[in-house]
mmCIF file of C-alpha atoms (C1' of nucleotides) in Angstrom:
data_model
loop_
_atom_site.group_PDB
_atom_site.id
_atom_site.type_symbol
_atom_site.label_atom_id
_atom_site.label_comp_id
_atom_site.label_asym_id
_atom_site.label_seq_id
_atom_site.Cartn_x
_atom_site.Cartn_y
_atom_site.Cartn_z
ATOM 1 C CA UNK A 22 0.000 0.000 0.000
ATOM 2 C CA UNK A 23 1.213 3.459 -0.885
ATOM 3 C CA UNK A 24 0.553 6.418 1.349
ATOM 4 C CA UNK A 25 1.123 10.134 1.148
ATOM 5 C CA UNK A 26 -0.067 13.490 2.262
ATOM 6 C CA UNK A 27 -1.059 16.726 0.556
ATOM 7 C CA UNK A 28 -0.715 20.027 2.430
ATOM 8 C CA UNK A 29 -4.115 21.471 1.574
ATOM 9 C CA UNK A 30 -4.192 24.215 4.197
ATOM 10 C CA UNK A 31 -1.877 26.266 2.019
ATOM 11 C CA UNK A 32 -4.001 25.931 -1.114
ATOM 12 C CA UNK A 33 -5.763 29.157 -2.128
ATOM 13 C CA UNK A 34 -9.107 29.002 -0.340
ATOM 14 C CA UNK A 35 -8.076 25.944 1.674
ATOM 15 C CA UNK A 36 -9.915 22.645 1.557
ATOM 16 C CA UNK A 37 -12.683 20.863 3.472
ATOM 17 C CA UNK A 38 -12.913 17.164 2.672
ATOM 18 C CA UNK A 39 -16.085 16.436 4.604
ATOM 19 C CA UNK A 40 -18.084 19.259 3.018
ATOM 20 C CA UNK A 41 -16.760 18.369 -0.408
ATOM 21 C CA UNK A 42 -17.769 14.714 -0.335
ATOM 22 C CA UNK A 43 -20.856 14.876 1.911
ATOM 23 C CA UNK A 44 -22.641 17.872 0.417
ATOM 24 C CA UNK A 45 -24.677 15.987 -2.154
ATOM 25 C CA UNK A 46 -22.512 16.783 -5.185
ATOM 26 C CA UNK A 47 -20.886 13.380 -5.419
ATOM 27 C CA UNK A 48 -22.483 10.085 -4.492
ATOM 28 C CA UNK A 49 -19.256 8.174 -5.031
ATOM 29 C CA UNK A 50 -17.517 8.685 -1.680
ATOM 30 C CA UNK A 51 -18.223 6.792 1.519
ATOM 31 C CA UNK A 52 -16.997 6.963 5.055
ATOM 32 C CA UNK A 53 -14.919 3.955 6.029
ATOM 33 C CA UNK A 54 -16.851 3.674 9.305
ATOM 34 C CA UNK A 55 -20.160 3.850 7.428
ATOM 35 C CA UNK A 56 -21.324 6.730 9.586
ATOM 36 C CA UNK A 57 -22.216 9.132 6.814
ATOM 37 C CA UNK A 58 -24.468 11.935 8.074
ATOM 38 C CA UNK A 59 -24.519 10.542 11.590
ATOM 39 C CA UNK A 60 -21.913 12.551 13.405
ATOM 40 C CA UNK A 61 -20.763 16.075 13.947
ATOM 41 C CA UNK A 62 -18.531 18.088 11.737
ATOM 42 C CA UNK A 63 -15.725 17.834 14.259
ATOM 43 C CA UNK A 64 -15.647 14.033 14.073
ATOM 44 C CA UNK A 65 -16.031 13.940 10.316
ATOM 45 C CA UNK A 66 -12.981 16.099 9.960
ATOM 46 C CA UNK A 67 -10.584 13.277 10.687
ATOM 47 C CA UNK A 68 -12.683 10.368 9.450
ATOM 48 C CA UNK A 69 -11.424 8.163 6.616
ATOM 49 C CA UNK A 70 -13.348 8.375 3.365
ATOM 50 C CA UNK A 71 -12.898 6.184 0.305
ATOM 51 C CA UNK A 72 -13.897 6.077 -3.303
ATOM 52 C CA UNK A 73 -13.295 3.478 -6.004
ATOM 53 C CA UNK A 74 -12.083 4.891 -9.310
ATOM 54 C CA UNK A 75 -9.999 3.606 -12.188
ATOM 55 C CA UNK A 76 -10.017 0.110 -10.681
ATOM 56 C CA UNK A 77 -8.437 1.429 -7.525
ATOM 57 C CA UNK A 78 -9.526 2.099 -3.959
ATOM 58 C CA UNK A 79 -8.416 5.502 -2.686
ATOM 59 C CA UNK A 80 -8.747 6.412 0.968
ATOM 60 C CA UNK A 81 -8.380 9.915 2.270
ATOM 61 C CA UNK A 82 -8.787 11.822 5.484
ATOM 62 C CA UNK A 83 -8.112 15.379 6.548
ATOM 63 C CA UNK A 84 -5.949 16.052 9.579
ATOM 64 C CA UNK A 85 -3.749 18.931 10.656
ATOM 65 C CA UNK A 86 -4.127 20.835 7.411
ATOM 66 C CA UNK A 87 -3.224 17.813 5.316
ATOM 67 C CA UNK A 88 -4.993 15.246 3.214
ATOM 68 C CA UNK A 89 -3.560 11.872 4.141
ATOM 69 C CA UNK A 90 -4.191 9.192 1.551
ATOM 70 C CA UNK A 91 -3.807 5.428 1.113
ATOM 71 C CA UNK A 92 -4.035 3.593 -2.221
ATOM 72 C CA UNK A 93 -2.306 0.970 -4.328
ATOM 73 C CA UNK A 94 -0.532 3.542 -6.497
ATOM 74 C CA UNK A 95 0.439 7.180 -6.123
ATOM 75 C CA UNK A 96 -2.985 8.768 -5.629
ATOM 76 C CA UNK A 97 -1.918 12.387 -5.411
ATOM 77 C CA UNK A 98 -2.590 13.303 -9.066
ATOM 78 C CA UNK A 99 -5.916 11.471 -8.903
ATOM 79 C CA UNK A 100 -6.981 13.368 -5.782
ATOM 80 C CA UNK A 101 -6.037 16.699 -7.346
ATOM 81 C CA UNK A 102 -8.269 15.716 -10.252
ATOM 82 C CA UNK A 103 -11.257 14.342 -8.301
ATOM 83 C CA UNK A 104 -11.317 17.094 -5.699
ATOM 84 C CA UNK A 105 -10.335 20.007 -7.963
ATOM 85 C CA UNK A 106 -7.431 20.926 -5.705
ATOM 86 C CA UNK A 107 -6.026 23.110 -8.500
ATOM 87 C CA UNK A 108 -9.018 25.467 -8.386
ATOM 88 C CA UNK A 109 -8.096 28.894 -7.013
ATOM 89 C CA UNK A 110 -10.935 29.018 -4.516
ATOM 90 C CA UNK A 111 -9.988 32.485 -3.269
ATOM 91 C CA UNK A 112 -10.216 33.882 -6.787
ATOM 92 C CA UNK A 113 -13.507 32.083 -7.362
ATOM 93 C CA UNK A 114 -15.043 33.514 -4.194
ATOM 94 C CA UNK A 115 -13.702 36.929 -5.156
ATOM 95 C CA UNK A 116 -15.373 36.706 -8.541
ATOM 96 C CA UNK A 117 -18.818 36.157 -7.009
ATOM 97 C CA UNK A 118 -20.955 39.271 -6.421
ATOM 98 C CA UNK A 119 -21.495 39.930 -2.728
ATOM 99 C CA UNK A 120 -24.898 39.171 -1.327
ATOM 100 C CA UNK A 121 -25.838 38.047 2.189
ATOM 101 C CA UNK A 122 -26.883 34.508 1.280
ATOM 102 C CA UNK A 123 -23.864 33.635 -0.858
ATOM 103 C CA UNK A 124 -21.514 35.309 1.574
ATOM 104 C CA UNK A 125 -22.757 33.392 4.605
ATOM 105 C CA UNK A 126 -22.635 30.123 2.640
ATOM 106 C CA UNK A 127 -19.029 30.767 1.594
ATOM 107 C CA UNK A 128 -18.135 31.693 5.137
ATOM 108 C CA UNK A 129 -19.686 28.640 6.718
ATOM 109 C CA UNK A 130 -18.176 26.016 4.428
ATOM 110 C CA UNK A 131 -15.081 27.742 3.089
ATOM 111 C CA UNK A 132 -12.784 25.098 1.685
ATOM 112 C CA UNK A 133 -15.528 23.036 0.069
ATOM 113 C CA UNK A 134 -14.700 22.383 -3.562
ATOM 114 C CA UNK A 135 -16.738 21.228 -6.517
ATOM 115 C CA UNK A 136 -15.938 17.614 -7.312
ATOM 116 C CA UNK A 137 -14.842 16.223 -10.670
ATOM 117 C CA UNK A 138 -16.648 12.890 -10.721
ATOM 118 C CA UNK A 139 -16.069 10.295 -13.448
ATOM 119 C CA UNK A 140 -18.733 10.781 -16.106
ATOM 120 C CA UNK A 141 -20.743 7.557 -16.109
ATOM 121 C CA UNK A 142 -21.155 7.163 -12.340
ATOM 122 C CA UNK A 143 -22.020 10.848 -12.067
ATOM 123 C CA UNK A 144 -24.604 10.559 -14.835
ATOM 124 C CA UNK A 145 -26.260 7.511 -13.299
ATOM 125 C CA UNK A 146 -26.307 8.891 -9.775
ATOM 126 C CA UNK A 147 -28.033 12.092 -10.869
ATOM 127 C CA UNK A 148 -30.527 10.174 -12.997
ATOM 128 C CA UNK A 149 -31.335 8.351 -9.777
ATOM 129 C CA UNK A 150 -31.556 11.631 -7.876
ATOM 130 C CA UNK A 151 -34.909 12.642 -9.400
ATOM 131 C CA UNK A 152 -37.447 13.154 -6.590
ATOM 132 C CA UNK A 153 -35.129 11.459 -4.105
ATOM 133 C CA UNK A 154 -33.635 12.595 -0.832
ATOM 134 C CA UNK A 155 -29.872 12.924 -0.696
ATOM 135 C CA UNK A 156 -29.491 10.162 1.864
ATOM 136 C CA UNK A 157 -31.299 7.644 -0.293
ATOM 137 C CA UNK A 158 -29.331 8.500 -3.428
ATOM 138 C CA UNK A 159 -26.178 7.264 -1.695
ATOM 139 C CA UNK A 160 -27.986 4.048 -0.873
ATOM 140 C CA UNK A 161 -29.039 3.483 -4.481
ATOM 141 C CA UNK A 162 -25.463 3.915 -5.768
ATOM 142 C CA UNK A 163 -24.177 1.580 -3.072
ATOM 143 C CA UNK A 164 -26.713 -1.037 -4.141
ATOM 144 C CA UNK A 165 -25.778 -0.678 -7.829
ATOM 145 C CA UNK A 166 -22.090 -1.170 -7.011
ATOM 146 C CA UNK A 167 -22.775 -4.141 -4.746
ATOM 147 C CA UNK A 168 -25.023 -5.937 -7.250
ATOM 148 C CA UNK A 169 -23.378 -5.129 -10.574
ATOM 149 C CA UNK A 170 -19.857 -3.826 -9.961
ATOM 150 C CA UNK A 171 -16.607 -5.796 -9.877
ATOM 151 C CA UNK A 172 -15.025 -6.553 -6.533
ATOM 152 C CA UNK A 173 -11.673 -5.146 -5.510
ATOM 153 C CA UNK A 174 -9.662 -6.184 -2.494
ATOM 154 C CA UNK A 175 -7.733 -3.500 -0.675
ATOM 155 C CA UNK A 176 -6.085 -3.631 2.737
ATOM 156 C CA UNK A 177 -7.835 -6.920 3.538
ATOM 157 C CA UNK A 178 -11.307 -5.678 2.697
ATOM 158 C CA UNK A 179 -13.622 -6.152 -0.285
ATOM 159 C CA UNK A 180 -14.822 -3.042 -2.103
ATOM 160 C CA UNK A 181 -17.014 -2.701 -5.166
ATOM 161 C CA UNK A 182 -16.332 -0.648 -8.265
ATOM 162 C CA UNK A 183 -19.139 1.342 -9.800
ATOM 163 C CA UNK A 184 -20.597 -0.834 -12.578
ATOM 164 C CA UNK A 185 -19.501 -0.183 -16.154
ATOM 165 C CA UNK A 186 -22.079 0.830 -18.788
ATOM 166 C CA UNK A 187 -21.864 -2.734 -20.125
ATOM 167 C CA UNK A 188 -22.598 -4.201 -16.705
ATOM 168 C CA UNK A 189 -25.557 -1.906 -16.073
ATOM 169 C CA UNK A 190 -26.884 -2.496 -19.592
ATOM 170 C CA UNK A 191 -27.202 -6.209 -18.795
ATOM 171 C CA UNK A 192 -29.390 -5.454 -15.798
ATOM 172 C CA UNK A 193 -33.093 -5.870 -16.440
ATOM 173 C CA UNK A 194 -35.592 -3.248 -15.485
ATOM 174 C CA UNK A 195 -36.910 -5.628 -12.831
ATOM 175 C CA UNK A 196 -33.389 -6.091 -11.448
ATOM 176 C CA UNK A 197 -33.123 -2.347 -10.993
ATOM 177 C CA UNK A 198 -36.616 -1.981 -9.586
ATOM 178 C CA UNK A 199 -35.577 -4.662 -7.133
ATOM 179 C CA UNK A 200 -32.955 -2.239 -5.866
ATOM 180 C CA UNK A 201 -35.754 0.285 -5.238
ATOM 181 C CA UNK A 202 -34.835 2.578 -8.109
ATOM 182 C CA UNK A 203 -38.543 2.873 -8.854
ATOM 183 C CA UNK A 204 -39.471 4.566 -12.118
ATOM 184 C CA UNK A 205 -35.814 5.506 -12.651
ATOM 185 C CA UNK A 206 -34.994 1.867 -13.433
ATOM 186 C CA UNK A 207 -35.705 2.046 -17.197
ATOM 187 C CA UNK A 208 -33.878 5.399 -17.395
ATOM 188 C CA UNK A 209 -30.720 3.896 -15.918
ATOM 189 C CA UNK A 210 -30.914 0.844 -18.150
ATOM 190 C CA UNK A 211 -31.482 2.786 -21.356
ATOM 191 C CA UNK A 212 -28.762 5.296 -20.570
ATOM 192 C CA UNK A 213 -26.292 2.492 -19.871
ATOM 193 C CA UNK A 214 -27.259 0.922 -23.202
ATOM 194 C CA UNK A 215 -26.708 4.176 -25.091
ATOM 195 C CA UNK A 216 -23.163 4.340 -23.778
ATOM 196 C CA UNK A 217 -22.374 0.623 -23.977
ATOM 197 C CA UNK A 218 -23.482 0.512 -27.618
ATOM 198 C CA UNK A 219 -21.408 3.558 -28.495
ATOM 199 C CA UNK A 220 -24.496 5.512 -29.566
ATOM 200 C CA UNK A 221 -23.578 8.376 -27.228
ATOM 201 C CA UNK A 222 -20.723 9.402 -24.973
ATOM 202 C CA UNK A 223 -19.281 12.204 -22.886
ATOM 203 C CA UNK A 224 -17.225 13.206 -25.899
ATOM 204 C CA UNK A 225 -20.413 14.378 -27.617
ATOM 205 C CA UNK A 226 -20.645 16.999 -24.885
ATOM 206 C CA UNK A 227 -17.098 18.133 -24.148
ATOM 207 C CA UNK A 228 -15.997 21.260 -25.941
ATOM 208 C CA UNK A 229 -19.492 22.537 -26.619
ATOM 209 C CA UNK A 230 -20.582 25.950 -25.431
ATOM 210 C CA UNK A 231 -22.447 25.692 -22.119
ATOM 211 C CA UNK A 232 -26.079 25.794 -23.237
ATOM 212 C CA UNK A 233 -25.389 23.509 -26.203
ATOM 213 C CA UNK A 234 -23.653 21.145 -23.811
ATOM 214 C CA UNK A 235 -26.697 21.162 -21.534
ATOM 215 C CA UNK A 236 -28.879 20.127 -24.470
ATOM 216 C CA UNK A 237 -26.362 17.481 -25.527
ATOM 217 C CA UNK A 238 -26.416 15.720 -22.136
ATOM 218 C CA UNK A 239 -30.161 15.317 -22.516
ATOM 219 C CA UNK A 240 -29.781 12.619 -25.188
ATOM 220 C CA UNK A 241 -29.429 10.314 -22.182
ATOM 221 C CA UNK A 242 -32.690 8.938 -20.851
ATOM 222 C CA UNK A 243 -33.849 10.382 -17.552
ATOM 223 C CA UNK A 244 -31.855 13.560 -18.065
ATOM 224 C CA UNK A 245 -33.632 16.887 -18.235
ATOM 225 C CA UNK A 246 -32.297 20.412 -17.696
ATOM 226 C CA UNK A 247 -31.579 20.012 -13.995
ATOM 227 C CA UNK A 248 -29.764 16.672 -14.120
ATOM 228 C CA UNK A 249 -27.851 17.870 -17.181
ATOM 229 C CA UNK A 250 -26.619 20.864 -15.196
ATOM 230 C CA UNK A 251 -25.492 18.583 -12.367
ATOM 231 C CA UNK A 252 -23.483 16.411 -14.741
ATOM 232 C CA UNK A 253 -21.940 19.446 -16.435
ATOM 233 C CA UNK A 254 -20.976 20.946 -13.079
ATOM 234 C CA UNK A 255 -19.857 17.888 -11.143
ATOM 235 C CA UNK A 256 -18.169 15.953 -13.927
ATOM 236 C CA UNK A 257 -17.531 17.932 -17.081
ATOM 237 C CA UNK A 258 -15.862 21.135 -15.832
ATOM 238 C CA UNK A 259 -18.720 23.515 -16.626
ATOM 239 C CA UNK A 260 -18.358 25.618 -13.484
ATOM 240 C CA UNK A 261 -20.934 28.113 -14.757
ATOM 241 C CA UNK A 262 -23.717 25.506 -14.615
ATOM 242 C CA UNK A 263 -26.347 26.242 -11.945
ATOM 243 C CA UNK A 264 -28.675 23.280 -11.355
ATOM 244 C CA UNK A 265 -32.143 24.655 -10.571
ATOM 245 C CA UNK A 266 -33.377 22.149 -8.012
ATOM 246 C CA UNK A 267 -36.115 22.643 -5.439
ATOM 247 C CA UNK A 268 -33.711 24.246 -2.962
ATOM 248 C CA UNK A 269 -32.369 26.780 -5.430
ATOM 249 C CA UNK A 270 -35.876 27.463 -6.727
ATOM 250 C CA UNK A 271 -36.985 28.388 -3.237
ATOM 251 C CA UNK A 272 -33.828 30.451 -2.757
ATOM 252 C CA UNK A 273 -34.764 32.335 -5.935
ATOM 253 C CA UNK A 274 -38.267 32.943 -4.584
ATOM 254 C CA UNK A 275 -36.943 34.244 -1.286
ATOM 255 C CA UNK A 276 -33.725 35.999 -2.183
ATOM 256 C CA UNK A 277 -33.625 36.605 -5.950
ATOM 257 C CA UNK A 278 -37.252 37.007 -7.108
ATOM 258 C CA UNK A 279 -36.095 39.168 -10.030
ATOM 259 C CA UNK A 280 -34.334 36.072 -11.445
ATOM 260 C CA UNK A 281 -37.561 34.085 -11.824
ATOM 261 C CA UNK A 282 -38.264 34.259 -15.555
ATOM 262 C CA UNK A 283 -40.876 31.552 -16.064
ATOM 263 C CA UNK A 284 -38.725 28.978 -17.858
ATOM 264 C CA UNK A 285 -35.675 26.950 -16.902
ATOM 265 C CA UNK A 286 -33.478 28.401 -19.640
ATOM 266 C CA UNK A 287 -34.294 32.025 -18.865
ATOM 267 C CA UNK A 288 -34.217 31.696 -15.086
ATOM 268 C CA UNK A 289 -30.927 29.826 -15.462
ATOM 269 C CA UNK A 290 -29.396 32.724 -17.374
ATOM 270 C CA UNK A 291 -30.574 35.221 -14.774
ATOM 271 C CA UNK A 292 -29.324 33.321 -11.713
ATOM 272 C CA UNK A 293 -26.060 32.518 -13.459
ATOM 273 C CA UNK A 294 -25.484 36.214 -13.926
ATOM 274 C CA UNK A 295 -26.560 36.865 -10.322
ATOM 275 C CA UNK A 296 -23.889 34.391 -9.193
ATOM 276 C CA UNK A 297 -21.118 35.962 -11.249
ATOM 277 C CA UNK A 298 -21.168 33.935 -14.457
ATOM 278 C CA UNK A 299 -17.996 31.925 -14.947
ATOM 279 C CA UNK A 300 -18.014 30.234 -11.512
ATOM 280 C CA UNK A 301 -21.730 30.497 -10.756
ATOM 281 C CA UNK A 302 -21.880 26.764 -10.053
ATOM 282 C CA UNK A 303 -19.602 27.222 -7.059
ATOM 283 C CA UNK A 304 -21.993 29.752 -5.529
ATOM 284 C CA UNK A 305 -24.899 27.419 -6.285
ATOM 285 C CA UNK A 306 -23.255 24.484 -4.530
ATOM 286 C CA UNK A 307 -22.373 26.514 -1.447
ATOM 287 C CA UNK A 308 -25.914 27.905 -1.238
ATOM 288 C CA UNK A 309 -27.409 24.430 -1.722
ATOM 289 C CA UNK A 310 -25.291 22.958 1.076
ATOM 290 C CA UNK A 311 -25.925 25.954 3.323
ATOM 291 C CA UNK A 312 -29.707 25.826 2.909
ATOM 292 C CA UNK A 313 -29.907 22.067 3.232
ATOM 293 C CA UNK A 314 -27.775 21.756 6.352
ATOM 294 C "C1'" DA B 19 -52.824 9.602 6.346
ATOM 295 C "C1'" DT B 20 -50.931 13.134 3.356
ATOM 296 C "C1'" DC B 21 -46.994 15.399 1.681
ATOM 297 C "C1'" DC B 22 -42.574 15.664 -0.304
ATOM 298 C "C1'" DA B 23 -37.862 14.555 -1.964
ATOM 299 C "C1'" DG B 24 -31.327 17.701 -5.926
ATOM 300 C "C1'" DG B 25 -37.439 15.835 -11.870
ATOM 301 C "C1'" DA B 26 -38.277 13.528 -16.321
ATOM 302 C "C1'" DT B 27 -41.344 11.725 -19.678
ATOM 303 C "C1'" DG B 28 -45.420 11.303 -22.631
ATOM 304 C "C1'" DT B 29 -49.384 13.523 -24.306
ATOM 305 C "C1'" DA B 30 -52.456 17.173 -25.382
ATOM 306 C "C1'" DT B 31 -52.933 21.980 -26.513
ATOM 307 C "C1'" DA C 8 -43.187 26.198 -26.572
ATOM 308 C "C1'" DT C 9 -46.153 25.386 -22.501
ATOM 309 C "C1'" DA C 10 -49.516 22.687 -19.265
ATOM 310 C "C1'" DC C 11 -50.689 18.577 -17.110
ATOM 311 C "C1'" DA C 12 -50.871 13.835 -15.277
ATOM 312 C "C1'" DT C 13 -48.024 10.118 -14.162
ATOM 313 C "C1'" DC C 14 -44.271 7.782 -12.340
ATOM 314 C "C1'" DA C 15 -41.884 4.416 -7.106
ATOM 315 C "C1'" DT C 16 -40.330 4.661 -2.670
ATOM 316 C "C1'" DG C 17 -39.803 5.817 2.121
ATOM 317 C "C1'" DG C 18 -39.467 9.144 5.768
ATOM 318 C "C1'" DA C 19 -41.645 12.901 8.308
#
DNA sequence: ATCCAGGATGTAT
DNA sequence: ATACATCATGGA
């Protein structure tokens, strides 16, 4: 086993592992002790988390201004990638127009970063997120990995990879309903098939201008405007994407009523501008976490 | 029991 | 383009 540490306290804007992986952006990280959402912030600060990516288990915890990690290979470049440790968080916060809500959210969770999830798992988890509570979305992804993903052994324990598109495409709708995916079951199956067959891929999206990209993600089944924005923001580097979920909608009603324009596309443009444009998704994610906590 | 959760789809207008 | 019913599941 390889180990290492990353001095994150000195990064611009700092870093907060717990907020980053437990704020409902990524459903691909778990706490090693299984106590997600059950303990205080103070305890979660030094808890071990893990994710399974690129056929590898990566563990990480935050202690004394460092990210300590354990993996089978050098995981530092991977962690920089997954946790966006290269983002200049100070500059991003600076670029956001001051308003009381955004400011208090940034203050409370400063150090939280947007994640860069692998595309397919991100896509599937947000297809599953429709009309679901955050806590249950984690459970659905855990069940998918347990039932359809390959096993990996690490440090004497068995972990499960997220299933490949091919593996999920072989699942029947009834299989998936059996995991309590409900009406999302056919969406997940059809989307997995689209990718497994080569009919569509992330490469059809990358490089497109933001709103074109948002349309492009919607070729996948079970993906509308909101889920498309989540995938753009949490996987495909579109930091201007602002997912308009129920929490942000109510924030618009209460705090930014002038941004309500009657349609997703128009309201999206208005709130994106309200949140400073280029990094509006950062403000959105802080506000979401702030309101939900 | 009724309502709601990080909404999307199919159909009718 | 927009309006509406429908879709599973479980926790409050």
